Every structure is written in structure tokens, then in C-alpha cells.
Short mmCIF file of C-alpha atoms in Angstrom, two decimals:
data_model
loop_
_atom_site.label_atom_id
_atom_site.label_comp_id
_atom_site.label_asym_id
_atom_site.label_seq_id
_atom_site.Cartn_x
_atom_site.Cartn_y
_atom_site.Cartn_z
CA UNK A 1 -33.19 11.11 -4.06
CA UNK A 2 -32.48 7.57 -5.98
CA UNK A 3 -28.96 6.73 -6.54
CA UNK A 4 -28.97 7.32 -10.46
CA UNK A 5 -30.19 10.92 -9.47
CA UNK A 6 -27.68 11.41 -7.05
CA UNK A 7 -25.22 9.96 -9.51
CA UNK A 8 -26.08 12.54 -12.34
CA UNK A 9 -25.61 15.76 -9.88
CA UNK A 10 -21.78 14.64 -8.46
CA UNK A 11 -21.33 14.35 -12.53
CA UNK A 12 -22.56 17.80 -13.19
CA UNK A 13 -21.00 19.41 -10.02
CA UNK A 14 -17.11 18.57 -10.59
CA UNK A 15 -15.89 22.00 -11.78
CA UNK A 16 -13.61 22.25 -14.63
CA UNK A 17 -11.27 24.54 -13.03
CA UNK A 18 -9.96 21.59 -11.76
CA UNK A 19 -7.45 21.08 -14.76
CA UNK A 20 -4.43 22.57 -14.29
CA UNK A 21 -1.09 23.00 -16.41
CA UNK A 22 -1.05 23.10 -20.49
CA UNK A 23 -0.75 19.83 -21.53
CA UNK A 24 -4.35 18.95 -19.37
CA UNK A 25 -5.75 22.03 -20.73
CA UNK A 26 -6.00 20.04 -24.15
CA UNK A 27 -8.05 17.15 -22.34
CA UNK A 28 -12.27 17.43 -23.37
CA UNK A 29 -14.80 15.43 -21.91
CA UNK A 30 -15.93 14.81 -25.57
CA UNK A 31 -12.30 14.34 -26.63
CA UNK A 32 -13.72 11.32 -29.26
CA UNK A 33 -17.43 12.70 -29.76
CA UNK A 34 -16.43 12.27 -33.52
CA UNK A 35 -13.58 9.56 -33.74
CA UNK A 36 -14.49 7.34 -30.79
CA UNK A 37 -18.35 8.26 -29.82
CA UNK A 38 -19.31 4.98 -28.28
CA UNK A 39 -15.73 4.85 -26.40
CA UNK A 40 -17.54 5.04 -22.98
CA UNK A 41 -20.45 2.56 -23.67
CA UNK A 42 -17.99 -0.17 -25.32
CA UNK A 43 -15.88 -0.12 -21.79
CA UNK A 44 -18.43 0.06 -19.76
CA UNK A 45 -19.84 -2.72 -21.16
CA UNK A 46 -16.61 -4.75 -20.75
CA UNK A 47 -16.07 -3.75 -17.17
CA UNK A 48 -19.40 -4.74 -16.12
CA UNK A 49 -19.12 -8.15 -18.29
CA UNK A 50 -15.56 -8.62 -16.65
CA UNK A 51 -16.65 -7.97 -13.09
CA UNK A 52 -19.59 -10.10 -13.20
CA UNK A 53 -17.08 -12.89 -13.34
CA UNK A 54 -14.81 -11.39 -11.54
CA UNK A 55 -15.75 -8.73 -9.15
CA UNK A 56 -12.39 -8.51 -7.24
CA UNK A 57 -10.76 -6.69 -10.02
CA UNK A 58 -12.95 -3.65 -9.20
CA UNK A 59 -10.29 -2.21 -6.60
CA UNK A 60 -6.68 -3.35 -9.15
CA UNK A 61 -8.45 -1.50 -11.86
CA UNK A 62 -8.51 1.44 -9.96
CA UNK A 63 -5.41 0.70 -8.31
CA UNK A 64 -3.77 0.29 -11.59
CA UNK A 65 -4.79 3.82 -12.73
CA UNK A 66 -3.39 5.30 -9.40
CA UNK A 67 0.00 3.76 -9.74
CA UNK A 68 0.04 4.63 -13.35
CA UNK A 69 -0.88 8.62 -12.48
CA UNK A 70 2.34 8.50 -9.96
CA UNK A 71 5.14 7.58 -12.32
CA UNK A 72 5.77 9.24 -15.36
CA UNK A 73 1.82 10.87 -15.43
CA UNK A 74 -1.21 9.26 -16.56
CA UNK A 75 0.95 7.99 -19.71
CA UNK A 76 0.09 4.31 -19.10
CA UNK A 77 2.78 3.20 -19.09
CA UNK A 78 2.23 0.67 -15.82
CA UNK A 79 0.68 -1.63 -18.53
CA UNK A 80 4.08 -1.92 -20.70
CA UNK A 81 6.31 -5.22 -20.35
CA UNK A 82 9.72 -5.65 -19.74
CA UNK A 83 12.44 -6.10 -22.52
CA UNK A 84 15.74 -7.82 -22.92
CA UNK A 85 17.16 -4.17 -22.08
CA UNK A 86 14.68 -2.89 -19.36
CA UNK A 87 12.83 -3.56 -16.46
CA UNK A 88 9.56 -2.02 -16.68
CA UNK A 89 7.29 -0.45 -14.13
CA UNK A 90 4.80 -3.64 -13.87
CA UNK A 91 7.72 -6.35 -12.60
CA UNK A 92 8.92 -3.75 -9.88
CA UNK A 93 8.16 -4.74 -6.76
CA UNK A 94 5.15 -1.68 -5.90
CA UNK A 95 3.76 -3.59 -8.95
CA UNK A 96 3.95 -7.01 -8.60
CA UNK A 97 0.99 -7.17 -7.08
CA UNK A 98 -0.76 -5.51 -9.62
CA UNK A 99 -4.13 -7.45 -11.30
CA UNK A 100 -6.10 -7.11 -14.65
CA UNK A 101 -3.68 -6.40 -17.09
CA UNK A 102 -5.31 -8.84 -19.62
CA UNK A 103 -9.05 -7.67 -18.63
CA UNK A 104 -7.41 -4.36 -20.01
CA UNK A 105 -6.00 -5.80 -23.17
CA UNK A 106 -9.44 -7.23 -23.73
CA UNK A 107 -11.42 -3.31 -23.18
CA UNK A 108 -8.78 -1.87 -25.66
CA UNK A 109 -8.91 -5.05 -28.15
CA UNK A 110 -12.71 -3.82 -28.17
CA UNK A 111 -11.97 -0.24 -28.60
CA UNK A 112 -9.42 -1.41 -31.42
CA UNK A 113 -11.77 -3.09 -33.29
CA UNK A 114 -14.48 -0.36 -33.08
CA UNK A 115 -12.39 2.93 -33.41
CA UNK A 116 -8.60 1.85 -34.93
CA UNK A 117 -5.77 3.76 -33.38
CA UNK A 118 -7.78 6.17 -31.67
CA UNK A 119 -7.90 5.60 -27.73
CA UNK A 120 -5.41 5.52 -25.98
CA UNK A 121 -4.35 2.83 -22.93
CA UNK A 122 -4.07 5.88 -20.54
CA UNK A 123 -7.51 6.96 -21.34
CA UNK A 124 -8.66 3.47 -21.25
CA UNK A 125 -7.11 3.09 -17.92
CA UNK A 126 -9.27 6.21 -16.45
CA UNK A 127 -12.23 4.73 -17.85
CA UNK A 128 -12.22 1.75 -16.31
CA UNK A 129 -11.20 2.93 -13.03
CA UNK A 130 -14.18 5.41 -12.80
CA UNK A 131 -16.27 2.21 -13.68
CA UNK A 132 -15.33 0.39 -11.35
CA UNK A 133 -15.87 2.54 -8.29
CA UNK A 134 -18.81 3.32 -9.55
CA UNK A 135 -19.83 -0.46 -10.10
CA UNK A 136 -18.77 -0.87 -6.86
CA UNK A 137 -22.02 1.33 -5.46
CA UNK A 138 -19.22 4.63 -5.54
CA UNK A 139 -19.61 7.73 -7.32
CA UNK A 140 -19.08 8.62 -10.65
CA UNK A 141 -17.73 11.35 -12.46
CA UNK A 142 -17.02 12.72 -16.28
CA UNK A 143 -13.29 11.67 -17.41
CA UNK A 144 -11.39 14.07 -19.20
CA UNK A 145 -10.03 12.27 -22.35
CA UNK A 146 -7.50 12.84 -24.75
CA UNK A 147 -4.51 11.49 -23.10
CA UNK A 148 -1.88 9.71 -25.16
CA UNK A 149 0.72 7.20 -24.35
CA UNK A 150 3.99 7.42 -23.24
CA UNK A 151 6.96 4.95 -24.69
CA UNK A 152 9.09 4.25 -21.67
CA UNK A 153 8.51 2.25 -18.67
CA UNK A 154 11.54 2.09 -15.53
CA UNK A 155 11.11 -0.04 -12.79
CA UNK A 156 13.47 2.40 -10.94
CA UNK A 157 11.06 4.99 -11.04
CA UNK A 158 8.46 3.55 -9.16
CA UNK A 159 9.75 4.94 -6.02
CA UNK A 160 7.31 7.92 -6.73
CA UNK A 161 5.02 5.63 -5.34
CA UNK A 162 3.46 5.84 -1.74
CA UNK A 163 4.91 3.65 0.12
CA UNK A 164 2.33 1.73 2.45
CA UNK A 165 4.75 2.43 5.51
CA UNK A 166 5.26 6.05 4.80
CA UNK A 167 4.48 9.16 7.38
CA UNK A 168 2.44 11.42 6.48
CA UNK A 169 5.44 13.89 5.77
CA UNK A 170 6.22 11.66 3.66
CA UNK A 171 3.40 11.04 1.66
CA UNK A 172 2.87 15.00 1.76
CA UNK A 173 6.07 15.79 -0.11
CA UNK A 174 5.16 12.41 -2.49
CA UNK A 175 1.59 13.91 -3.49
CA UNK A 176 2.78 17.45 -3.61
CA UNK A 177 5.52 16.58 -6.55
CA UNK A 178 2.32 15.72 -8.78
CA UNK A 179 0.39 19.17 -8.07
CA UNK A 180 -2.02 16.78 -5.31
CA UNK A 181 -2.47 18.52 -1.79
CA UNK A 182 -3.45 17.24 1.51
CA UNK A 183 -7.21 17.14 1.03
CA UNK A 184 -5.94 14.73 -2.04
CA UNK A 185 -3.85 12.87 0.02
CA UNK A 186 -6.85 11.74 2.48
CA UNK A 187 -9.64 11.49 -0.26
CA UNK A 188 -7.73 9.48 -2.46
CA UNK A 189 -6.51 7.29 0.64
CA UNK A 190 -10.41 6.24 1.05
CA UNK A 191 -10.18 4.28 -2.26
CA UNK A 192 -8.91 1.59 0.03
CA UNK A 193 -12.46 1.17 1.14
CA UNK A 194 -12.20 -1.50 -1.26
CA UNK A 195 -9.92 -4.12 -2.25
CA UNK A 196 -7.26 -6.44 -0.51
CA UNK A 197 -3.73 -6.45 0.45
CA UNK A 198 -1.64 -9.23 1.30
CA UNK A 199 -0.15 -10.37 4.53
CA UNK A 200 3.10 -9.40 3.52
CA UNK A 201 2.40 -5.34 3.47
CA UNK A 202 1.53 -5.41 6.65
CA UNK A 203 3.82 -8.10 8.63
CA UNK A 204 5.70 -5.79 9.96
CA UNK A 205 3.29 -3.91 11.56
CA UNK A 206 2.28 -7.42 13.40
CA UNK A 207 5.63 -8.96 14.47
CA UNK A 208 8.73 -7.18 13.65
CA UNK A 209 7.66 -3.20 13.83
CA UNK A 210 10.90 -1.67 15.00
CA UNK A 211 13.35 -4.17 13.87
CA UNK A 212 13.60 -6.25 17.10
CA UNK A 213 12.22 -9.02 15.39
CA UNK A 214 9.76 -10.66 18.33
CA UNK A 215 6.61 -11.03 19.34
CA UNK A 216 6.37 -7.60 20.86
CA UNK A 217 7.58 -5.69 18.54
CA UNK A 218 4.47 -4.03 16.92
CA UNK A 219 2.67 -1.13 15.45
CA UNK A 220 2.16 0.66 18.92
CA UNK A 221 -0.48 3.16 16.82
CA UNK A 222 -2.71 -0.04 15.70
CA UNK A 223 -5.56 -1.45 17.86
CA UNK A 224 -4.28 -4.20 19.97
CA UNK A 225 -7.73 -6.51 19.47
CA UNK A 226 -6.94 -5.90 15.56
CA UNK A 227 -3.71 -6.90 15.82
CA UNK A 228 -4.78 -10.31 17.45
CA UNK A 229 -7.07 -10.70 14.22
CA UNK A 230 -4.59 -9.82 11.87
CA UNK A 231 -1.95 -12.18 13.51
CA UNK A 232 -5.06 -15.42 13.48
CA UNK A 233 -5.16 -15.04 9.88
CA UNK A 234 -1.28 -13.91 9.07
CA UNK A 235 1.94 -15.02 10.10
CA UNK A 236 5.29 -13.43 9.98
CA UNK A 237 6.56 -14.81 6.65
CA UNK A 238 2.72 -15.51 4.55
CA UNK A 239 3.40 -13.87 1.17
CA UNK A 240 -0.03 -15.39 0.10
CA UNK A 241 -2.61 -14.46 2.49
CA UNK A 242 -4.90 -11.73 1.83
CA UNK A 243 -6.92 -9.38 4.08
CA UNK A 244 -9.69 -7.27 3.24
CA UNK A 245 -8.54 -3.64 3.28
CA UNK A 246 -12.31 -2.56 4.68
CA UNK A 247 -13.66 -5.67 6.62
CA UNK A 248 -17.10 -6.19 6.11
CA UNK A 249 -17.46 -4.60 3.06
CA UNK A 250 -14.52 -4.52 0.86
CA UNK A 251 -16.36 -5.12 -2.72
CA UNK A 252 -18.52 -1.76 -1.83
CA UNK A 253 -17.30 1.79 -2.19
CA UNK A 254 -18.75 3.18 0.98
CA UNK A 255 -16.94 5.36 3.38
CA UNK A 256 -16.28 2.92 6.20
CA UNK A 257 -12.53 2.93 5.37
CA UNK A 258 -12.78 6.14 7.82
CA UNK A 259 -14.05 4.57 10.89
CA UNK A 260 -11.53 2.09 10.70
CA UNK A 261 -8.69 4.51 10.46
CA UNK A 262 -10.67 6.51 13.29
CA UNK A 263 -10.54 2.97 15.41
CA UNK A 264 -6.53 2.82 14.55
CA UNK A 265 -7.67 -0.87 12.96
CA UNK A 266 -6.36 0.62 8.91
CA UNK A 267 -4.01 -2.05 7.12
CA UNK A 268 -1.51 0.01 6.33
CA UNK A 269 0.53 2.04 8.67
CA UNK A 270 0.04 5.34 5.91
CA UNK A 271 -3.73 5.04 6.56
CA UNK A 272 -2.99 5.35 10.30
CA UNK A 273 -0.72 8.67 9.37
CA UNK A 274 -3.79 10.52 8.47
CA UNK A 275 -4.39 10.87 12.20
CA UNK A 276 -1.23 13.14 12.84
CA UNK A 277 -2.67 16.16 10.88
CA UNK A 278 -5.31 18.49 12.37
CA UNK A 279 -6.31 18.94 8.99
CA UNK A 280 -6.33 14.68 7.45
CA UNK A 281 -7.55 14.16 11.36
CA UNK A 282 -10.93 16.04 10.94
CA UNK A 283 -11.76 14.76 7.68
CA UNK A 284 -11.24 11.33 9.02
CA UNK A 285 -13.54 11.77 11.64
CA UNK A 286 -15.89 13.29 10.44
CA UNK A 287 -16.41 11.32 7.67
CA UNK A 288 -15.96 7.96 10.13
CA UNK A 289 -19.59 9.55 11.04
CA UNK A 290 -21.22 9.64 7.79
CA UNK A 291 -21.24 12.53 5.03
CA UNK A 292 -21.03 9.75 2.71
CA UNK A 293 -22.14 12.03 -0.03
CA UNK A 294 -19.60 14.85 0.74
CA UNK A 295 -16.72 12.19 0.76
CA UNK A 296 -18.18 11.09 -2.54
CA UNK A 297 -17.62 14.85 -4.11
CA UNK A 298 -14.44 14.72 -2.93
CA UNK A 299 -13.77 11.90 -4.23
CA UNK A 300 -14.83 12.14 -7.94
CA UNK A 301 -12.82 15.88 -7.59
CA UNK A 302 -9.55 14.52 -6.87
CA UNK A 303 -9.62 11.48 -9.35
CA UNK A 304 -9.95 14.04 -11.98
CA UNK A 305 -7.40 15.76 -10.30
CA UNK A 306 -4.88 12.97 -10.64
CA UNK A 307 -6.27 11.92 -13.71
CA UNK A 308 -4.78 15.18 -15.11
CA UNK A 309 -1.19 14.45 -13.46
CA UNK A 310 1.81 14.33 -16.31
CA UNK A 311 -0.81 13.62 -19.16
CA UNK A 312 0.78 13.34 -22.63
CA UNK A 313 -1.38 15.22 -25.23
CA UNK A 314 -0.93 16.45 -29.09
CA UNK A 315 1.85 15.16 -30.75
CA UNK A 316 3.36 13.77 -28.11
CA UNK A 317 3.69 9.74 -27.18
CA UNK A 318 1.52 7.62 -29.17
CA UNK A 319 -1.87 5.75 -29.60
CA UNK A 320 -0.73 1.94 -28.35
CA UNK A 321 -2.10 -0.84 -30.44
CA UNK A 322 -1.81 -3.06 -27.66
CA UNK A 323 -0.99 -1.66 -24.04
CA UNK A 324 1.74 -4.23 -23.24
CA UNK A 325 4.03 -2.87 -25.91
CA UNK A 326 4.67 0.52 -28.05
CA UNK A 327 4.02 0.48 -31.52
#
């Protein structure tokens, strides 16, 4: 079966009974069939225009919908800037890392000038993340639209975030607050098949694990050869340096990310957590083996999933003219 076949079936297979709660209830699939009916054509032809030039913002734009989903809902309200008065989301430090903010301006400067004050940055957010993993040779799935924006944006509530050194208890309770359970929690951890992180999220792991600050103080759970690589290409203080997050093949949406986290040779220590659950152990595994096509499913199920997480809908928040500020 070609890929555009295979494509077309995950599309048709993701089951609707995967909304939950009232306010996602009120999301469509053909949300602006009569307001907005080219919304999905006019971003996907920015995203693949953007990543042509710049194909490394594949894994932020997804990344950037994730870390929007986790605070406050799918409300965008990641994109919003700072004031005199507030520190928003974006210049916390979970987000200071964050890329593509103005490739997203530039999608919704399009959508402004086709459909005025009619999609929202949320919306355009889950749009452009689906894109891009699917750009990426990933699957694809149909976004549920309809989402409006929210008005306020705390850097202090950012600690909803998973924290790339968390346990998997940890990151249980964290994905359980937004309605996300542990088949989430290791589906949605194999977006990291793409992408990079920088030295600095994983330094400790390398050189100063437990606190004791020397040589030998690292992640006992990580592959000793991998540290050795890691520790060629970082030292203890590089805030610069980046690594790819799934050597090899970090600009393709494939399932490798598993047999790395099967091989203990993960970036972060919360992908190496998945291996102290029967449950987030098996799926590992056997997807470090292939069932690339399964893991796909899974995949497209739980972005829609937390897609659906906090959404504002009806009256409530607004249409932004511009993402970086409310109206």
C-alpha cells in the first residue's frame, strides 16, 4: 500500500469518541467549511514553503503545540508576549527554547488576509503541528477545529510542563491532570523521534547526576558508550550545543526513538522512565522492533487527544488578530 493510501486510512480510522468533556464536544472537523474553507490548504501551503527553507522547525512546531496543550489548554496562549505587568509563558524558562513563533505569525497573517477574524492561533497551532509530522514522513490525522483563544499567559504556570528529568510517577500524575493516560504518556513521548535538544537538558545526566559534581557522577540508567558520545560533543557548562534527539534520523518521523530508549541511549532521563512500567516497557519494545504503522495510530489518536485538552470554545476567549498579543 503507497504512503498517500496508508495516509488516508489512519485519517479515516481515528474515532471520534475520542473527544471528551463539553467544551471539545463543540470542536467539528469542518468547524470553517463556510467561514474559513481553504483554512487547511492556505497552512499547509505555508508550512511546506517554510520548511523547505527551514526544515528544522518541523519538531518546535509541534513542540510548540504540546507545550501550549499543557498550560492553560490548547488556548494558545504559548505564542503571547510579555508585558510591563507579566511574564508570559514564552520567556519562562520550559520555553525559552521554543522556535517559530514568527513562521506562525506569518501562517495566521495568511489566514488573516483570506478569512478576517475567523481562525484562531490555537487552531492554527494544531494545524501546523499535524503538518509537520506529517511533512516529516509521519502520519496524519483530521484536526478538530473550533478552538478559540485564551487572554492570559503566566510564566508561573508552566510548571504543568514535563519536566525532561521527571520519573515516570511523575509524569503520570502530570499527564493525568489533562485527562491523558499512560498509553498517552509513551505515544506522545515518541514525538521526540524528531528534533534537537541542547547540551544543557541533559548535562546533568553526563557529569553531575547526583549532585557530587565529578566526573563519575552520571546517569547510572544511560548506556555508558552513549555517554562517552554525548560527553565528545558536550561539556558540563555548553548552553549552545545541540544533539539530535533520534541520531541518524532526527528530521524523519519514524519510530526509532524506541530502540534508543530500548538501548538506554534516550536524551532525556523521562524517555529512559518509560522502562520502569510493565505497561510503557512493552510498548517500548515492541515498537523498538517495528509496528511502525501501529505506533503511527497511536500516534495521530493521542494528538487529537491532547488537542482537545482545556480548549476554549463559544463565547469564550477570542479570535487573536495577531498571536503575540490579545486584541
Amino acid at each position: 500500500m503507497a504512503r498517500k493510501d496508508i495516509l488516508a486510512v489512519l485519517i479515516t480510522m481515528v474515532p471520534c469518541f475520542l473527544l471528551f468533556g463539553s467544551t471539545s464536544a463543540q470542536l467539528s472537523v469542518d468547524y470553517y467549511s463556510k467561514t474559513c474553507p481553504n483554512v487547511e490548504d492556505i497552512v499547509r501551503k505555508e508550512v511546506i514553503q517554510i520548511l523547505s527553507v527551514a526544515p528544522s522547525l518541523a519538531a518546535p512546531f509541534l513542540r510548540m503545540h504540546f507545550h501550549d496543550c499543557f498550560v492553560r489548554g490548547c488556548d494558545g496562549s504559548v505564542l503571547l508576549d510579555s508585558t510591563k505587568s507579566n511574564v508570559a509563558e514564552k520567556d519562562a524558562p520550559p520555553n525559552q527554547s521554543l522556535r517559530g513563533f514568527g513562521a506562525i505569525e506569518r501562517v495566521k497573517a495568511k489566514l488573516e488576509a483570506a478569512c478576517p477574524n475567523t481562525v484562531s492561533c490555537a487552531d492554527v497551532l494544531a494545524l501546523m503541528a499535524r503538518d509537520a509530522v506529517w511533512l516529516s514522513k509521519g502520519p496524519t490525522w483530521q484536526v478538530w477545529l473550533g478552538r478559540r483563544d485564551g487572554r492570559l499567559s503566566l510564566a508561573g504556570e508552566t510548571n504543568e510542563l514535563p519536566p525532561h528529568q521527571a520519573n515516570l510517577t511523575q509524569l503520570i500524575q502530570i499527564y493525568a491532570a489533562k485527562g491523558l493516560d499512560l498509553k498517552d504518556l509513551v505515544v506522545l513521548s515518541g514525538a521526540h523521534t524528531i528534533g534537537t535538544a541542547h547540551c544543557s537538558t541533559i548535562s546533568s545526566r553526563l557529569y553531575n547526576f547526583t549532585g557530587q559534581n565529578n566526573l563519575n557522577d552520571v546517569d547510572p540508567f544511560m548506556d555508558k558508550n552513549y555517554i562517552a558520545k554525548l560527553r565528545s560533543k558536550c561539556s558540563p557548562t555548553d548552553q549552545k550545543t545541540l544533539i539530535e534527539m533520534d541520531p541518524g534520523s532526527y528530521k524523519t518521523f519514524d519510530n526509532s526513538y524506541f530502540k534508543y530508549v530500548a538501548k538506554r541511549r534516550s536524551a532525556f532521563h523521562s524517555d529512559w522512565a518509560l522502562l520502569t512500567d510493565s505497561f510503557t516497557r512493552a510498548y517500548v519494545l515492541k515498537h523498538a522492533d517495528g509496528f511502525e504503522s501501529e505506533f503511527f495510530q497511536d500516534f495521530a489518536e493521542s494528538m487529537i487527544k491532547m488537542g482537545n485538552v482545556g480548549v476554549l470554545t463559544g463565547n469564550q476567549g477570542e479570535i487573536r488578530k495577531k498571536c503575540y498579543i490579545v486584541n
